[in-house]
């Protein structure tokens, strides 16, 4: 039977509350993969079929195989992205083979901006970019819902101003 102190210690060791990226980013990236490599396979097959003969058109299977491989890799990469808001800093974690975790202290943030290119806007996505005095700690959280990106920008800006005022 566990005592109350053991339960509290277990909860404290659980770590930060991570938030993953929404599935819209995964859909966007997979659609772009299919469009680009599917078009490449079609063009390769047609050109080689007309210019070199039908046997050479089989090389169009290479971009199709790359599409299948890319589909899996994009899914794994998307699942690896997450972020956590803690009391004094923001954590961003990403990477499948090489995990990278960025810690951005709120007091070091100089600029927090929300960006959304034309493809991102079409899919209803936005990215949050964090700028600090040290360029090595600049960080981005891609593929957020615009409302969440704005909420995060406002919260990080507010926390950054409060922390830098206390320095």
C-alpha atoms as an extended CHARMM CRD file, in Angstrom:
* protein
*
       167  EXT
         1         1  UNK       CA              0.0000000000        0.0000000000        0.0000000000  PROA      1               0.0000000000
         2         2  UNK       CA              1.4400000000        3.3770000000       -1.0170000000  PROA      2               0.0000000000
         3         3  UNK       CA              1.4960000000        6.3600000000        1.2770000000  PROA      3               0.0000000000
         4         4  UNK       CA              0.4590000000        9.8550000000        0.2280000000  PROA      4               0.0000000000
         5         5  UNK       CA              4.0830000000       11.0320000000       -0.0620000000  PROA      5               0.0000000000
         6         6  UNK       CA              4.9120000000        8.2480000000       -2.5450000000  PROA      6               0.0000000000
         7         7  UNK       CA              1.9130000000        9.1760000000       -4.6850000000  PROA      7               0.0000000000
         8         8  UNK       CA              2.9510000000       12.8510000000       -4.7550000000  PROA      8               0.0000000000
         9         9  UNK       CA              6.5270000000       11.9270000000       -5.6530000000  PROA      9               0.0000000000
        10        10  UNK       CA              5.2720000000        9.7250000000       -8.4970000000  PROA      10              0.0000000000
        11        11  UNK       CA              3.1570000000       12.5710000000       -9.8700000000  PROA      11              0.0000000000
        12        12  UNK       CA              6.0870000000       14.9890000000       -9.6630000000  PROA      12              0.0000000000
        13        13  UNK       CA              8.3290000000       12.5520000000      -11.5550000000  PROA      13              0.0000000000
        14        14  UNK       CA              5.7980000000       12.2550000000      -14.3850000000  PROA      14              0.0000000000
        15        15  UNK       CA              7.3590000000       15.2590000000      -16.1100000000  PROA      15              0.0000000000
        16        16  UNK       CA              5.8180000000       18.0840000000      -18.0840000000  PROA      16              0.0000000000
        17        17  UNK       CA              2.3940000000       17.8990000000      -19.7350000000  PROA      17              0.0000000000
        18        18  UNK       CA              3.3110000000       17.4630000000      -23.4000000000  PROA      18              0.0000000000
        19        19  UNK       CA              1.0620000000       18.6590000000      -26.2260000000  PROA      19              0.0000000000
        20        20  UNK       CA              1.3500000000       17.0210000000      -29.6370000000  PROA      20              0.0000000000
        21        21  UNK       CA              0.7290000000       18.6580000000      -32.9920000000  PROA      21              0.0000000000
        22        22  UNK       CA             -2.7370000000       18.5200000000      -34.5530000000  PROA      22              0.0000000000
        23        23  UNK       CA             -3.3740000000       16.0110000000      -37.3750000000  PROA      23              0.0000000000
        24        24  UNK       CA             -3.8290000000       18.8000000000      -39.9570000000  PROA      24              0.0000000000
        25        25  UNK       CA             -0.0500000000       19.0980000000      -40.3200000000  PROA      25              0.0000000000
        26        26  UNK       CA              0.2280000000       15.3650000000      -41.0200000000  PROA      26              0.0000000000
        27        27  UNK       CA             -2.5070000000       15.5600000000      -43.6840000000  PROA      27              0.0000000000
        28        28  UNK       CA             -0.8570000000       18.5810000000      -45.3250000000  PROA      28              0.0000000000
        29        29  UNK       CA              2.5880000000       16.9940000000      -45.4810000000  PROA      29              0.0000000000
        30        30  UNK       CA              1.2820000000       13.6720000000      -46.7850000000  PROA      30              0.0000000000
        31        31  UNK       CA             -0.8090000000       15.3920000000      -49.4510000000  PROA      31              0.0000000000
        32        32  UNK       CA              2.2270000000       17.3840000000      -50.6220000000  PROA      32              0.0000000000
        33        33  UNK       CA              4.2590000000       14.1590000000      -50.7320000000  PROA      33              0.0000000000
        34        34  UNK       CA              1.6450000000       12.4140000000      -52.8720000000  PROA      34              0.0000000000
        35        35  UNK       CA              1.2110000000       15.4030000000      -55.1830000000  PROA      35              0.0000000000
        36        36  UNK       CA              4.9420000000       15.8910000000      -55.8200000000  PROA      36              0.0000000000
        37        37  UNK       CA              6.0720000000       12.2750000000      -56.0280000000  PROA      37              0.0000000000
        38        38  UNK       CA              2.8640000000       11.1380000000      -57.7480000000  PROA      38              0.0000000000
        39        39  UNK       CA              3.3760000000       13.8010000000      -60.3960000000  PROA      39              0.0000000000
        40        40  UNK       CA              7.0270000000       12.7400000000      -60.6760000000  PROA      40              0.0000000000
        41        41  UNK       CA              6.0100000000        9.1180000000      -61.1950000000  PROA      41              0.0000000000
        42        42  UNK       CA              3.4670000000       10.0640000000      -63.8560000000  PROA      42              0.0000000000
        43        43  UNK       CA              5.8730000000       12.3250000000      -65.7570000000  PROA      43              0.0000000000
        44        44  UNK       CA              8.7020000000        9.7750000000      -65.5010000000  PROA      44              0.0000000000
        45        45  UNK       CA              6.4860000000        6.9450000000      -66.7380000000  PROA      45              0.0000000000
        46        46  UNK       CA              5.0870000000        8.9340000000      -69.6550000000  PROA      46              0.0000000000
        47        47  UNK       CA              8.4130000000       10.3690000000      -70.7970000000  PROA      47              0.0000000000
        48        48  UNK       CA             10.3000000000        7.0860000000      -70.5350000000  PROA      48              0.0000000000
        49        49  UNK       CA              7.4030000000        5.2050000000      -72.1190000000  PROA      49              0.0000000000
        50        50  UNK       CA              7.3380000000        7.5050000000      -75.1410000000  PROA      50              0.0000000000
        51        51  UNK       CA             11.0720000000        8.1140000000      -75.5110000000  PROA      51              0.0000000000
        52        52  UNK       CA             12.7000000000        4.8290000000      -74.4800000000  PROA      52              0.0000000000
        53        53  UNK       CA              9.9520000000        2.2190000000      -74.6390000000  PROA      53              0.0000000000
        54        54  UNK       CA              7.5050000000        0.6210000000      -72.2470000000  PROA      54              0.0000000000
        55        55  UNK       CA             10.1370000000       -1.4050000000      -70.3920000000  PROA      55              0.0000000000
        56        56  UNK       CA             11.8720000000        1.7730000000      -69.2630000000  PROA      56              0.0000000000
        57        57  UNK       CA              8.5550000000        3.1930000000      -68.0390000000  PROA      57              0.0000000000
        58        58  UNK       CA              8.8290000000        0.7420000000      -65.1240000000  PROA      58              0.0000000000
        59        59  UNK       CA             11.3210000000        3.2020000000      -63.5870000000  PROA      59              0.0000000000
        60        60  UNK       CA              8.2420000000        5.2370000000      -62.6480000000  PROA      60              0.0000000000
        61        61  UNK       CA              7.8150000000        2.7310000000      -59.8190000000  PROA      61              0.0000000000
        62        62  UNK       CA             10.7940000000        4.3230000000      -58.0260000000  PROA      62              0.0000000000
        63        63  UNK       CA              8.9260000000        7.5520000000      -57.1290000000  PROA      63              0.0000000000
        64        64  UNK       CA              5.9220000000        5.4430000000      -56.1090000000  PROA      64              0.0000000000
        65        65  UNK       CA              8.1080000000        3.4050000000      -53.7470000000  PROA      65              0.0000000000
        66        66  UNK       CA              9.5290000000        6.6460000000      -52.3530000000  PROA      66              0.0000000000
        67        67  UNK       CA              5.9650000000        7.8320000000      -51.7460000000  PROA      67              0.0000000000
        68        68  UNK       CA              5.2340000000        4.7850000000      -49.5890000000  PROA      68              0.0000000000
        69        69  UNK       CA              8.4750000000        5.1700000000      -47.6580000000  PROA      69              0.0000000000
        70        70  UNK       CA              7.9060000000        8.9200000000      -47.2260000000  PROA      70              0.0000000000
        71        71  UNK       CA              4.3460000000        8.3070000000      -46.0130000000  PROA      71              0.0000000000
        72        72  UNK       CA              5.6600000000        6.2520000000      -43.0840000000  PROA      72              0.0000000000
        73        73  UNK       CA              8.5240000000        8.6420000000      -42.2960000000  PROA      73              0.0000000000
        74        74  UNK       CA              6.2650000000       11.6980000000      -42.2910000000  PROA      74              0.0000000000
        75        75  UNK       CA              3.9640000000        9.9640000000      -39.7980000000  PROA      75              0.0000000000
        76        76  UNK       CA              6.8390000000        9.0970000000      -37.4870000000  PROA      76              0.0000000000
        77        77  UNK       CA              8.2300000000       12.6300000000      -37.6970000000  PROA      77              0.0000000000
        78        78  UNK       CA              4.8260000000       14.1910000000      -36.9850000000  PROA      78              0.0000000000
        79        79  UNK       CA              4.3530000000       12.0070000000      -33.8880000000  PROA      79              0.0000000000
        80        80  UNK       CA              7.7840000000       13.0390000000      -32.5780000000  PROA      80              0.0000000000
        81        81  UNK       CA              6.8920000000       16.7580000000      -32.3660000000  PROA      81              0.0000000000
        82        82  UNK       CA              5.5430000000       18.0130000000      -29.0300000000  PROA      82              0.0000000000
        83        83  UNK       CA              5.7840000000       20.9850000000      -26.7230000000  PROA      83              0.0000000000
        84        84  UNK       CA              5.2160000000       21.6970000000      -23.0350000000  PROA      84              0.0000000000
        85        85  UNK       CA              4.6080000000       24.9410000000      -21.1930000000  PROA      85              0.0000000000
        86        86  UNK       CA              6.3120000000       24.8810000000      -17.8030000000  PROA      86              0.0000000000
        87        87  UNK       CA              6.5220000000       27.4880000000      -15.0480000000  PROA      87              0.0000000000
        88        88  UNK       CA              9.7660000000       29.1020000000      -16.2690000000  PROA      88              0.0000000000
        89        89  UNK       CA             10.3040000000       27.8780000000      -19.8230000000  PROA      89              0.0000000000
        90        90  UNK       CA              8.8800000000       26.2730000000      -22.9330000000  PROA      90              0.0000000000
        91        91  UNK       CA             10.0890000000       22.8210000000      -24.0200000000  PROA      91              0.0000000000
        92        92  UNK       CA             10.0050000000       21.7180000000      -27.6550000000  PROA      92              0.0000000000
        93        93  UNK       CA             10.8890000000       18.1300000000      -28.4780000000  PROA      93              0.0000000000
        94        94  UNK       CA             11.2280000000       16.5630000000      -31.9270000000  PROA      94              0.0000000000
        95        95  UNK       CA             13.0980000000       13.9180000000      -33.8780000000  PROA      95              0.0000000000
        96        96  UNK       CA             12.8880000000       10.1800000000      -34.4180000000  PROA      96              0.0000000000
        97        97  UNK       CA             16.4730000000        8.9590000000      -34.7450000000  PROA      97              0.0000000000
        98        98  UNK       CA             18.1170000000       12.0710000000      -33.3250000000  PROA      98              0.0000000000
        99        99  UNK       CA             15.9290000000       13.4750000000      -30.5650000000  PROA      99              0.0000000000
       100       100  UNK       CA             16.2720000000       17.2030000000      -30.0590000000  PROA      100             0.0000000000
       101       101  UNK       CA             14.8270000000       19.0140000000      -27.0810000000  PROA      101             0.0000000000
       102       102  UNK       CA             14.9170000000       22.7950000000      -26.9820000000  PROA      102             0.0000000000
       103       103  UNK       CA             14.3740000000       24.7080000000      -23.7530000000  PROA      103             0.0000000000
       104       104  UNK       CA             13.4340000000       28.3600000000      -24.2130000000  PROA      104             0.0000000000
       105       105  UNK       CA             13.2940000000       30.3680000000      -20.9510000000  PROA      105             0.0000000000
       106       106  UNK       CA             10.4310000000       32.8610000000      -20.9740000000  PROA      106             0.0000000000
       107       107  UNK       CA             12.7140000000       35.6800000000      -19.8120000000  PROA      107             0.0000000000
       108       108  UNK       CA             15.0060000000       35.1850000000      -22.8550000000  PROA      108             0.0000000000
       109       109  UNK       CA             12.2710000000       35.5140000000      -25.4810000000  PROA      109             0.0000000000
       110       110  UNK       CA             12.5520000000       38.6770000000      -27.5240000000  PROA      110             0.0000000000
       111       111  UNK       CA              9.9270000000       38.0460000000      -30.1760000000  PROA      111             0.0000000000
       112       112  UNK       CA              7.1270000000       35.5310000000      -30.6190000000  PROA      112             0.0000000000
       113       113  UNK       CA              5.4280000000       35.5310000000      -33.9950000000  PROA      113             0.0000000000
       114       114  UNK       CA              2.7020000000       33.5440000000      -35.6940000000  PROA      114             0.0000000000
       115       115  UNK       CA              3.2740000000       32.7810000000      -39.3830000000  PROA      115             0.0000000000
       116       116  UNK       CA              1.1240000000       31.0220000000      -41.9480000000  PROA      116             0.0000000000
       117       117  UNK       CA              2.0800000000       30.5570000000      -45.5950000000  PROA      117             0.0000000000
       118       118  UNK       CA             -0.4590000000       29.9750000000      -48.3610000000  PROA      118             0.0000000000
       119       119  UNK       CA             -0.4130000000       26.1750000000      -48.0820000000  PROA      119             0.0000000000
       120       120  UNK       CA             -0.6760000000       26.3380000000      -44.2860000000  PROA      120             0.0000000000
       121       121  UNK       CA             -3.5860000000       28.7780000000      -44.5290000000  PROA      121             0.0000000000
       122       122  UNK       CA             -5.3690000000       26.4630000000      -46.9680000000  PROA      122             0.0000000000
       123       123  UNK       CA             -5.1400000000       23.6540000000      -44.3930000000  PROA      123             0.0000000000
       124       124  UNK       CA             -6.0420000000       25.9850000000      -41.4990000000  PROA      124             0.0000000000
       125       125  UNK       CA             -2.6040000000       25.8340000000      -39.8590000000  PROA      125             0.0000000000
       126       126  UNK       CA             -0.1290000000       28.3100000000      -38.4000000000  PROA      126             0.0000000000
       127       127  UNK       CA              3.3820000000       28.1530000000      -36.9080000000  PROA      127             0.0000000000
       128       128  UNK       CA              4.7440000000       29.8480000000      -33.8080000000  PROA      128             0.0000000000
       129       129  UNK       CA              8.3110000000       31.1250000000      -34.1110000000  PROA      129             0.0000000000
       130       130  UNK       CA             10.2780000000       32.0740000000      -30.9980000000  PROA      130             0.0000000000
       131       131  UNK       CA             13.2600000000       34.4010000000      -31.2340000000  PROA      131             0.0000000000
       132       132  UNK       CA             15.8070000000       34.8580000000      -28.4430000000  PROA      132             0.0000000000
       133       133  UNK       CA             19.0120000000       36.8270000000      -28.0590000000  PROA      133             0.0000000000
       134       134  UNK       CA             20.9980000000       33.6760000000      -28.8560000000  PROA      134             0.0000000000
       135       135  UNK       CA             20.1720000000       32.5230000000      -32.3820000000  PROA      135             0.0000000000
       136       136  UNK       CA             20.9510000000       28.9200000000      -31.3990000000  PROA      136             0.0000000000
       137       137  UNK       CA             17.8720000000       28.8130000000      -29.1590000000  PROA      137             0.0000000000
       138       138  UNK       CA             15.3810000000       30.1310000000      -31.7170000000  PROA      138             0.0000000000
       139       139  UNK       CA             12.5990000000       27.5900000000      -32.0530000000  PROA      139             0.0000000000
       140       140  UNK       CA              9.4890000000       26.8840000000      -34.1180000000  PROA      140             0.0000000000
       141       141  UNK       CA              6.3270000000       24.9360000000      -33.4200000000  PROA      141             0.0000000000
       142       142  UNK       CA              4.7630000000       24.1040000000      -36.8080000000  PROA      142             0.0000000000
       143       143  UNK       CA              1.2430000000       23.1050000000      -37.7960000000  PROA      143             0.0000000000
       144       144  UNK       CA             -0.8520000000       24.4990000000      -34.9580000000  PROA      144             0.0000000000
       145       145  UNK       CA             -4.4790000000       25.5350000000      -35.1950000000  PROA      145             0.0000000000
       146       146  UNK       CA             -4.4660000000       29.3550000000      -35.6720000000  PROA      146             0.0000000000
       147       147  UNK       CA             -6.4120000000       29.9210000000      -32.4310000000  PROA      147             0.0000000000
       148       148  UNK       CA             -3.8990000000       27.8020000000      -30.4590000000  PROA      148             0.0000000000
       149       149  UNK       CA             -0.9790000000       29.5770000000      -32.1560000000  PROA      149             0.0000000000
       150       150  UNK       CA             -2.3820000000       32.9860000000      -31.1580000000  PROA      150             0.0000000000
       151       151  UNK       CA             -3.1130000000       31.8020000000      -27.6080000000  PROA      151             0.0000000000
       152       152  UNK       CA              0.4210000000       30.4450000000      -27.2930000000  PROA      152             0.0000000000
       153       153  UNK       CA              1.9220000000       33.6500000000      -28.7360000000  PROA      153             0.0000000000
       154       154  UNK       CA             -0.0580000000       35.8210000000      -26.2990000000  PROA      154             0.0000000000
       155       155  UNK       CA              0.7920000000       33.6230000000      -23.3100000000  PROA      155             0.0000000000
       156       156  UNK       CA              4.4960000000       33.4100000000      -24.1640000000  PROA      156             0.0000000000
       157       157  UNK       CA              4.6740000000       37.1580000000      -24.7740000000  PROA      157             0.0000000000
       158       158  UNK       CA              2.9720000000       37.8430000000      -21.4470000000  PROA      158             0.0000000000
       159       159  UNK       CA              5.2630000000       35.4380000000      -19.5770000000  PROA      159             0.0000000000
       160       160  UNK       CA              8.3270000000       36.7890000000      -21.3800000000  PROA      160             0.0000000000
       161       161  UNK       CA              7.4980000000       40.3810000000      -20.4280000000  PROA      161             0.0000000000
       162       162  UNK       CA              6.8650000000       39.3930000000      -16.8090000000  PROA      162             0.0000000000
       163       163  UNK       CA             10.1480000000       37.4290000000      -16.5600000000  PROA      163             0.0000000000
       164       164  UNK       CA             12.2800000000       40.0670000000      -18.2930000000  PROA      164             0.0000000000
       165       165  UNK       CA             10.8140000000       42.8270000000      -16.1100000000  PROA      165             0.0000000000
       166       166  UNK       CA             11.9580000000       40.8730000000      -13.0520000000  PROA      166             0.0000000000
       167       167  UNK       CA             15.6080000000       40.7480000000      -14.2330000000  PROA      167             0.0000000000
